[in-house]
Amino acid sequence: MVLFLVQIDVPSHEAEAFSRYQAEHVAKALVAMGRGAMGMRARVIQDGETARFFWFFELPSLSALESFLTSRDREELYAELSERFPEARVRLSFGELASGVRRGLRYGEDPGAAYVVDISLPRETANGWASWYDSERVARALADAGFVRARRFELHDGEDRSRHLVVLDAVDLDAARAFEQNGAAILADLGDAEGPTDARVERSLWQWVREAPVEEESS
């Protein structure tokens, strides 16, 4: 699966209006992406003058993503978003599932939240780091009773760095918060790659809303 990640920051006073608006927007985007596309949207749990949202799309192939990005539907959706929320700041990221899906103790249940770690490293530092982090850090974090699964995506943003998005899906926000308080230090340890000049790490809590996948039309 190919990941298309859309980050949207809006002023906090527009957060509720944006929350109502985005459901229809994401549904339209999934229709435009076609069969096999899946989507979830999340709001980041944070305080401050800015509210942050993510649209998390997974498409079956790179060609499907390229087709959507060059389509008129995508242009119209972006224009609509810009018109409705002119102060919104949008960041696009692209990536792929790098290490498969790791099952947690609550695997099979629908996730309601996630503990997310966004890690950026110099490429020369990242050689061999990812597999070590999966086995030594992500696997240990999954021992927490509240997790459904873990996924690591390698993002391609055009920067001369290696960027990884580690998403640990939890059954609900309470479970994700409990891990943040009691177990998050596991994921903060980057091993030999850690250092103020080497790694950039952002940690956040997401609250999920799942969108219905596009159904194949019956013949």
mmCIF file of C-alpha atoms in Angstrom:
data_model
loop_
_atom_site.group_PDB
_atom_site.id
_atom_site.type_symbol
_atom_site.label_atom_id
_atom_site.label_comp_id
_atom_site.label_asym_id
_atom_site.label_seq_id
_atom_site.Cartn_x
_atom_site.Cartn_y
_atom_site.Cartn_z
ATOM 1 C CA MET A 1 0.000 0.000 0.000
ATOM 2 C CA VAL A 2 1.064 3.557 -0.749
ATOM 3 C CA LEU A 3 0.520 6.254 1.865
ATOM 4 C CA PHE A 4 -0.745 9.749 1.045
ATOM 5 C CA LEU A 5 -0.632 11.805 4.231
ATOM 6 C CA VAL A 6 -2.232 15.244 4.396
ATOM 7 C CA GLN A 7 -1.520 17.460 7.402
ATOM 8 C CA ILE A 8 -3.830 20.451 7.873
ATOM 9 C CA ASP A 9 -3.324 23.162 10.474
ATOM 10 C CA VAL A 10 -6.192 25.572 11.092
ATOM 11 C CA PRO A 11 -6.721 28.296 13.702
ATOM 12 C CA SER A 12 -8.267 26.832 16.844
ATOM 13 C CA HIS A 13 -11.400 28.934 16.478
ATOM 14 C CA GLU A 14 -12.080 27.179 13.139
ATOM 15 C CA ALA A 15 -11.477 23.662 14.448
ATOM 16 C CA GLU A 16 -15.111 22.684 14.967
ATOM 17 C CA ALA A 17 -16.180 24.041 11.586
ATOM 18 C CA PHE A 18 -13.313 22.177 9.949
ATOM 19 C CA SER A 19 -14.228 18.966 11.776
ATOM 20 C CA ARG A 20 -17.719 19.128 10.285
ATOM 21 C CA TYR A 21 -16.421 20.004 6.830
ATOM 22 C CA GLN A 22 -13.692 17.385 6.486
ATOM 23 C CA ALA A 23 -15.957 14.322 6.588
ATOM 24 C CA GLU A 24 -17.529 15.208 3.244
ATOM 25 C CA HIS A 25 -14.186 16.284 1.772
ATOM 26 C CA VAL A 26 -12.451 13.016 2.676
ATOM 27 C CA ALA A 27 -15.393 10.984 1.368
ATOM 28 C CA LYS A 28 -15.171 12.811 -1.976
ATOM 29 C CA ALA A 29 -11.421 12.194 -2.110
ATOM 30 C CA LEU A 30 -11.911 8.456 -1.558
ATOM 31 C CA VAL A 31 -14.419 8.288 -4.392
ATOM 32 C CA ALA A 32 -11.954 10.095 -6.660
ATOM 33 C CA MET A 33 -9.157 7.709 -5.652
ATOM 34 C CA GLY A 34 -11.231 4.720 -6.731
ATOM 35 C CA ARG A 35 -11.516 1.107 -5.618
ATOM 36 C CA GLY A 36 -9.037 -0.180 -3.119
ATOM 37 C CA ALA A 37 -8.430 3.197 -1.483
ATOM 38 C CA MET A 38 -8.882 3.458 2.271
ATOM 39 C CA GLY A 39 -8.951 6.523 4.455
ATOM 40 C CA MET A 40 -8.912 7.581 8.064
ATOM 41 C CA ARG A 41 -8.867 11.067 9.499
ATOM 42 C CA ALA A 42 -7.454 12.116 12.800
ATOM 43 C CA ARG A 43 -7.314 15.119 15.053
ATOM 44 C CA VAL A 44 -4.133 15.639 17.019
ATOM 45 C CA ILE A 45 -4.710 16.054 20.737
ATOM 46 C CA GLN A 46 -2.955 19.320 21.533
ATOM 47 C CA ASP A 47 -3.487 22.728 23.066
ATOM 48 C CA GLY A 48 -2.634 26.082 21.557
ATOM 49 C CA GLU A 49 -3.766 28.516 18.907
ATOM 50 C CA THR A 50 -3.613 25.932 16.110
ATOM 51 C CA ALA A 51 -5.617 22.744 15.618
ATOM 52 C CA ARG A 52 -3.927 19.990 13.616
ATOM 53 C CA PHE A 53 -5.683 17.340 11.550
ATOM 54 C CA PHE A 54 -4.387 14.461 9.433
ATOM 55 C CA TRP A 55 -5.980 12.701 6.476
ATOM 56 C CA PHE A 56 -4.435 9.260 6.195
ATOM 57 C CA PHE A 57 -5.061 7.699 2.780
ATOM 58 C CA GLU A 58 -3.784 4.292 1.658
ATOM 59 C CA LEU A 59 -3.923 3.461 -2.042
ATOM 60 C CA PRO A 60 -3.218 0.100 -3.697
ATOM 61 C CA SER A 61 -0.404 1.333 -5.946
ATOM 62 C CA LEU A 62 1.803 4.267 -6.874
ATOM 63 C CA SER A 63 0.002 4.572 -10.211
ATOM 64 C CA ALA A 64 -3.329 4.971 -8.379
ATOM 65 C CA LEU A 65 -1.856 7.799 -6.311
ATOM 66 C CA GLU A 66 -0.345 9.502 -9.362
ATOM 67 C CA SER A 67 -3.680 9.262 -11.166
ATOM 68 C CA PHE A 68 -5.460 10.975 -8.275
ATOM 69 C CA LEU A 69 -2.834 13.697 -7.848
ATOM 70 C CA THR A 70 -3.081 14.694 -11.506
ATOM 71 C CA SER A 71 -6.878 14.512 -11.705
ATOM 72 C CA ARG A 72 -9.348 17.357 -12.006
ATOM 73 C CA ASP A 73 -11.129 15.997 -8.922
ATOM 74 C CA ARG A 74 -8.048 16.606 -6.822
ATOM 75 C CA GLU A 75 -7.671 20.165 -8.165
ATOM 76 C CA GLU A 76 -11.296 20.930 -7.368
ATOM 77 C CA LEU A 77 -11.035 19.481 -3.868
ATOM 78 C CA TYR A 78 -7.946 21.552 -3.105
ATOM 79 C CA ALA A 79 -9.579 24.700 -4.462
ATOM 80 C CA GLU A 80 -12.651 24.050 -2.320
ATOM 81 C CA LEU A 81 -10.520 23.590 0.798
ATOM 82 C CA SER A 82 -8.579 26.796 0.101
ATOM 83 C CA GLU A 83 -11.775 28.756 -0.435
ATOM 84 C CA ARG A 84 -13.523 27.478 2.689
ATOM 85 C CA PHE A 85 -10.484 27.722 4.977
ATOM 86 C CA PRO A 86 -8.049 30.268 3.518
ATOM 87 C CA GLU A 87 -5.925 30.272 6.688
ATOM 88 C CA ALA A 88 -5.353 26.518 6.568
ATOM 89 C CA ARG A 89 -1.761 25.375 6.125
ATOM 90 C CA VAL A 90 -1.427 22.096 4.239
ATOM 91 C CA ARG A 91 1.553 19.739 4.092
ATOM 92 C CA LEU A 92 1.594 16.682 1.837
ATOM 93 C CA SER A 93 3.724 13.598 2.471
ATOM 94 C CA PHE A 94 4.056 10.373 0.518
ATOM 95 C CA GLY A 95 5.356 7.036 1.645
ATOM 96 C CA GLU A 96 5.051 3.301 1.829
ATOM 97 C CA LEU A 97 4.593 0.671 4.490
ATOM 98 C CA ALA A 98 8.147 -0.318 5.319
ATOM 99 C CA SER A 99 7.971 -3.265 7.690
ATOM 100 C CA GLY A 100 4.549 -4.848 7.500
ATOM 101 C CA VAL A 101 1.905 -4.774 10.205
ATOM 102 C CA ARG A 102 2.937 -5.846 13.695
ATOM 103 C CA ARG A 103 0.093 -7.238 15.791
ATOM 104 C CA GLY A 104 -0.638 -5.996 19.274
ATOM 105 C CA LEU A 105 -2.502 -7.690 22.104
ATOM 106 C CA ARG A 106 -5.793 -6.142 20.934
ATOM 107 C CA TYR A 107 -5.298 -7.029 17.261
ATOM 108 C CA GLY A 108 -8.579 -7.326 15.367
ATOM 109 C CA GLU A 109 -10.319 -4.529 17.243
ATOM 110 C CA ASP A 110 -11.027 -1.177 15.611
ATOM 111 C CA PRO A 111 -8.492 1.450 16.681
ATOM 112 C CA GLY A 112 -9.850 4.642 18.171
ATOM 113 C CA ALA A 113 -6.592 6.491 18.663
ATOM 114 C CA ALA A 114 -2.871 6.257 17.981
ATOM 115 C CA TYR A 115 0.452 7.129 19.527
ATOM 116 C CA VAL A 116 2.535 8.502 16.656
ATOM 117 C CA VAL A 117 6.273 9.106 16.416
ATOM 118 C CA ASP A 118 7.654 11.116 13.471
ATOM 119 C CA ILE A 119 11.416 10.518 13.203
ATOM 120 C CA SER A 120 13.796 12.245 10.801
ATOM 121 C CA LEU A 121 17.444 11.162 10.506
ATOM 122 C CA PRO A 122 20.385 11.815 8.184
ATOM 123 C CA ARG A 123 20.336 9.068 5.570
ATOM 124 C CA GLU A 124 23.822 7.856 6.431
ATOM 125 C CA THR A 125 22.783 7.507 10.077
ATOM 126 C CA ALA A 126 19.618 5.592 9.219
ATOM 127 C CA ASN A 127 21.361 2.660 7.534
ATOM 128 C CA GLY A 128 20.412 -0.381 9.561
ATOM 129 C CA TRP A 129 18.612 1.739 12.137
ATOM 130 C CA ALA A 130 15.054 1.035 10.978
ATOM 131 C CA SER A 131 15.164 -2.748 11.404
ATOM 132 C CA TRP A 132 16.799 -2.318 14.822
ATOM 133 C CA TYR A 133 14.110 0.147 15.906
ATOM 134 C CA ASP A 134 11.341 -2.208 14.744
ATOM 135 C CA SER A 135 12.675 -5.178 16.695
ATOM 136 C CA GLU A 136 14.054 -3.423 19.777
ATOM 137 C CA ARG A 137 11.640 -0.546 20.293
ATOM 138 C CA VAL A 138 8.351 -1.044 18.429
ATOM 139 C CA ALA A 139 8.084 -4.702 19.449
ATOM 140 C CA ARG A 140 8.564 -3.771 23.122
ATOM 141 C CA ALA A 141 5.986 -0.983 22.905
ATOM 142 C CA LEU A 142 3.440 -3.434 21.486
ATOM 143 C CA ALA A 143 3.550 -5.373 24.743
ATOM 144 C CA ASP A 144 1.309 -2.640 26.140
ATOM 145 C CA ALA A 145 -2.190 -4.043 26.656
ATOM 146 C CA GLY A 146 -3.966 -1.242 24.812
ATOM 147 C CA PHE A 147 -2.402 -1.539 21.356
ATOM 148 C CA VAL A 148 -4.059 -3.029 18.281
ATOM 149 C CA ARG A 149 -1.133 -2.911 15.854
ATOM 150 C CA ALA A 150 1.965 -0.987 14.828
ATOM 151 C CA ARG A 151 3.062 0.209 11.410
ATOM 152 C CA ARG A 152 6.133 2.081 10.230
ATOM 153 C CA PHE A 153 5.961 4.107 7.049
ATOM 154 C CA GLU A 154 9.006 5.464 5.258
ATOM 155 C CA LEU A 155 8.101 8.904 3.941
ATOM 156 C CA HIS A 156 9.547 10.503 0.815
ATOM 157 C CA ASP A 157 9.426 14.281 1.131
ATOM 158 C CA GLY A 158 12.279 15.166 -1.176
ATOM 159 C CA GLU A 159 14.553 16.067 1.723
ATOM 160 C CA ASP A 160 18.062 14.704 2.152
ATOM 161 C CA ARG A 161 16.961 12.863 5.274
ATOM 162 C CA SER A 162 15.340 9.557 6.117
ATOM 163 C CA ARG A 163 11.895 10.150 7.628
ATOM 164 C CA HIS A 164 9.817 7.493 9.356
ATOM 165 C CA LEU A 165 6.263 7.662 10.688
ATOM 166 C CA VAL A 166 5.644 5.082 13.412
ATOM 167 C CA VAL A 167 1.924 4.610 14.097
ATOM 168 C CA LEU A 168 0.861 2.531 17.093
ATOM 169 C CA ASP A 169 -2.902 2.111 16.945
ATOM 170 C CA ALA A 170 -4.671 1.861 20.298
ATOM 171 C CA VAL A 171 -8.192 0.745 21.141
ATOM 172 C CA ASP A 172 -9.089 4.211 22.402
ATOM 173 C CA LEU A 173 -7.656 7.543 23.478
ATOM 174 C CA ASP A 174 -7.397 6.484 27.123
ATOM 175 C CA ALA A 175 -5.117 3.591 26.149
ATOM 176 C CA ALA A 176 -2.907 5.855 24.041
ATOM 177 C CA ARG A 177 -2.676 8.380 26.867
ATOM 178 C CA ALA A 178 -1.785 5.669 29.373
ATOM 179 C CA PHE A 179 1.087 4.571 27.145
ATOM 180 C CA GLU A 180 2.221 8.174 26.744
ATOM 181 C CA GLN A 181 2.462 8.492 30.515
ATOM 182 C CA ASN A 182 3.932 5.093 31.354
ATOM 183 C CA GLY A 183 5.709 3.578 28.358
ATOM 184 C CA ALA A 184 6.574 6.186 25.746
ATOM 185 C CA ALA A 185 10.218 6.363 26.849
ATOM 186 C CA ILE A 186 10.727 3.079 24.978
ATOM 187 C CA LEU A 187 10.094 4.770 21.635
ATOM 188 C CA ALA A 188 12.069 7.882 22.550
ATOM 189 C CA ASP A 189 15.303 5.869 22.684
ATOM 190 C CA LEU A 190 16.696 5.921 19.145
ATOM 191 C CA GLY A 191 19.874 4.050 19.999
ATOM 192 C CA ASP A 192 23.073 5.143 18.255
ATOM 193 C CA ALA A 193 21.114 7.528 16.027
ATOM 194 C CA GLU A 194 20.047 9.702 18.948
ATOM 195 C CA GLY A 195 21.643 13.118 19.362
ATOM 196 C CA PRO A 196 20.678 16.768 19.064
ATOM 197 C CA THR A 197 22.374 17.174 15.696
ATOM 198 C CA ASP A 198 21.259 13.852 14.228
ATOM 199 C CA ALA A 199 17.615 13.150 14.938
ATOM 200 C CA ARG A 200 14.411 15.138 14.944
ATOM 201 C CA VAL A 201 11.570 13.458 16.804
ATOM 202 C CA GLU A 202 7.956 14.568 17.136
ATOM 203 C CA ARG A 203 5.469 12.632 19.257
ATOM 204 C CA SER A 204 1.715 13.108 19.232
ATOM 205 C CA LEU A 205 -1.628 11.538 20.089
ATOM 206 C CA TRP A 206 -4.163 11.116 17.290
ATOM 207 C CA GLN A 207 -7.881 10.423 17.624
ATOM 208 C CA TRP A 208 -9.117 8.417 14.645
ATOM 209 C CA VAL A 209 -12.278 8.550 12.550
ATOM 210 C CA ARG A 210 -12.474 5.772 9.967
ATOM 211 C CA GLU A 211 -14.014 6.354 6.552
ATOM 212 C CA ALA A 212 -15.944 3.668 4.678
ATOM 213 C CA PRO A 213 -13.929 2.189 1.772
ATOM 214 C CA VAL A 214 -15.200 2.609 -1.753
ATOM 215 C CA GLU A 215 -17.235 -0.432 -2.766
ATOM 216 C CA GLU A 216 -16.849 -2.076 -6.130
ATOM 217 C CA GLU A 217 -19.943 -1.535 -8.236
ATOM 218 C CA SER A 218 -21.893 -4.686 -8.973
ATOM 219 C CA SER A 219 -22.172 -5.634 -12.610
#
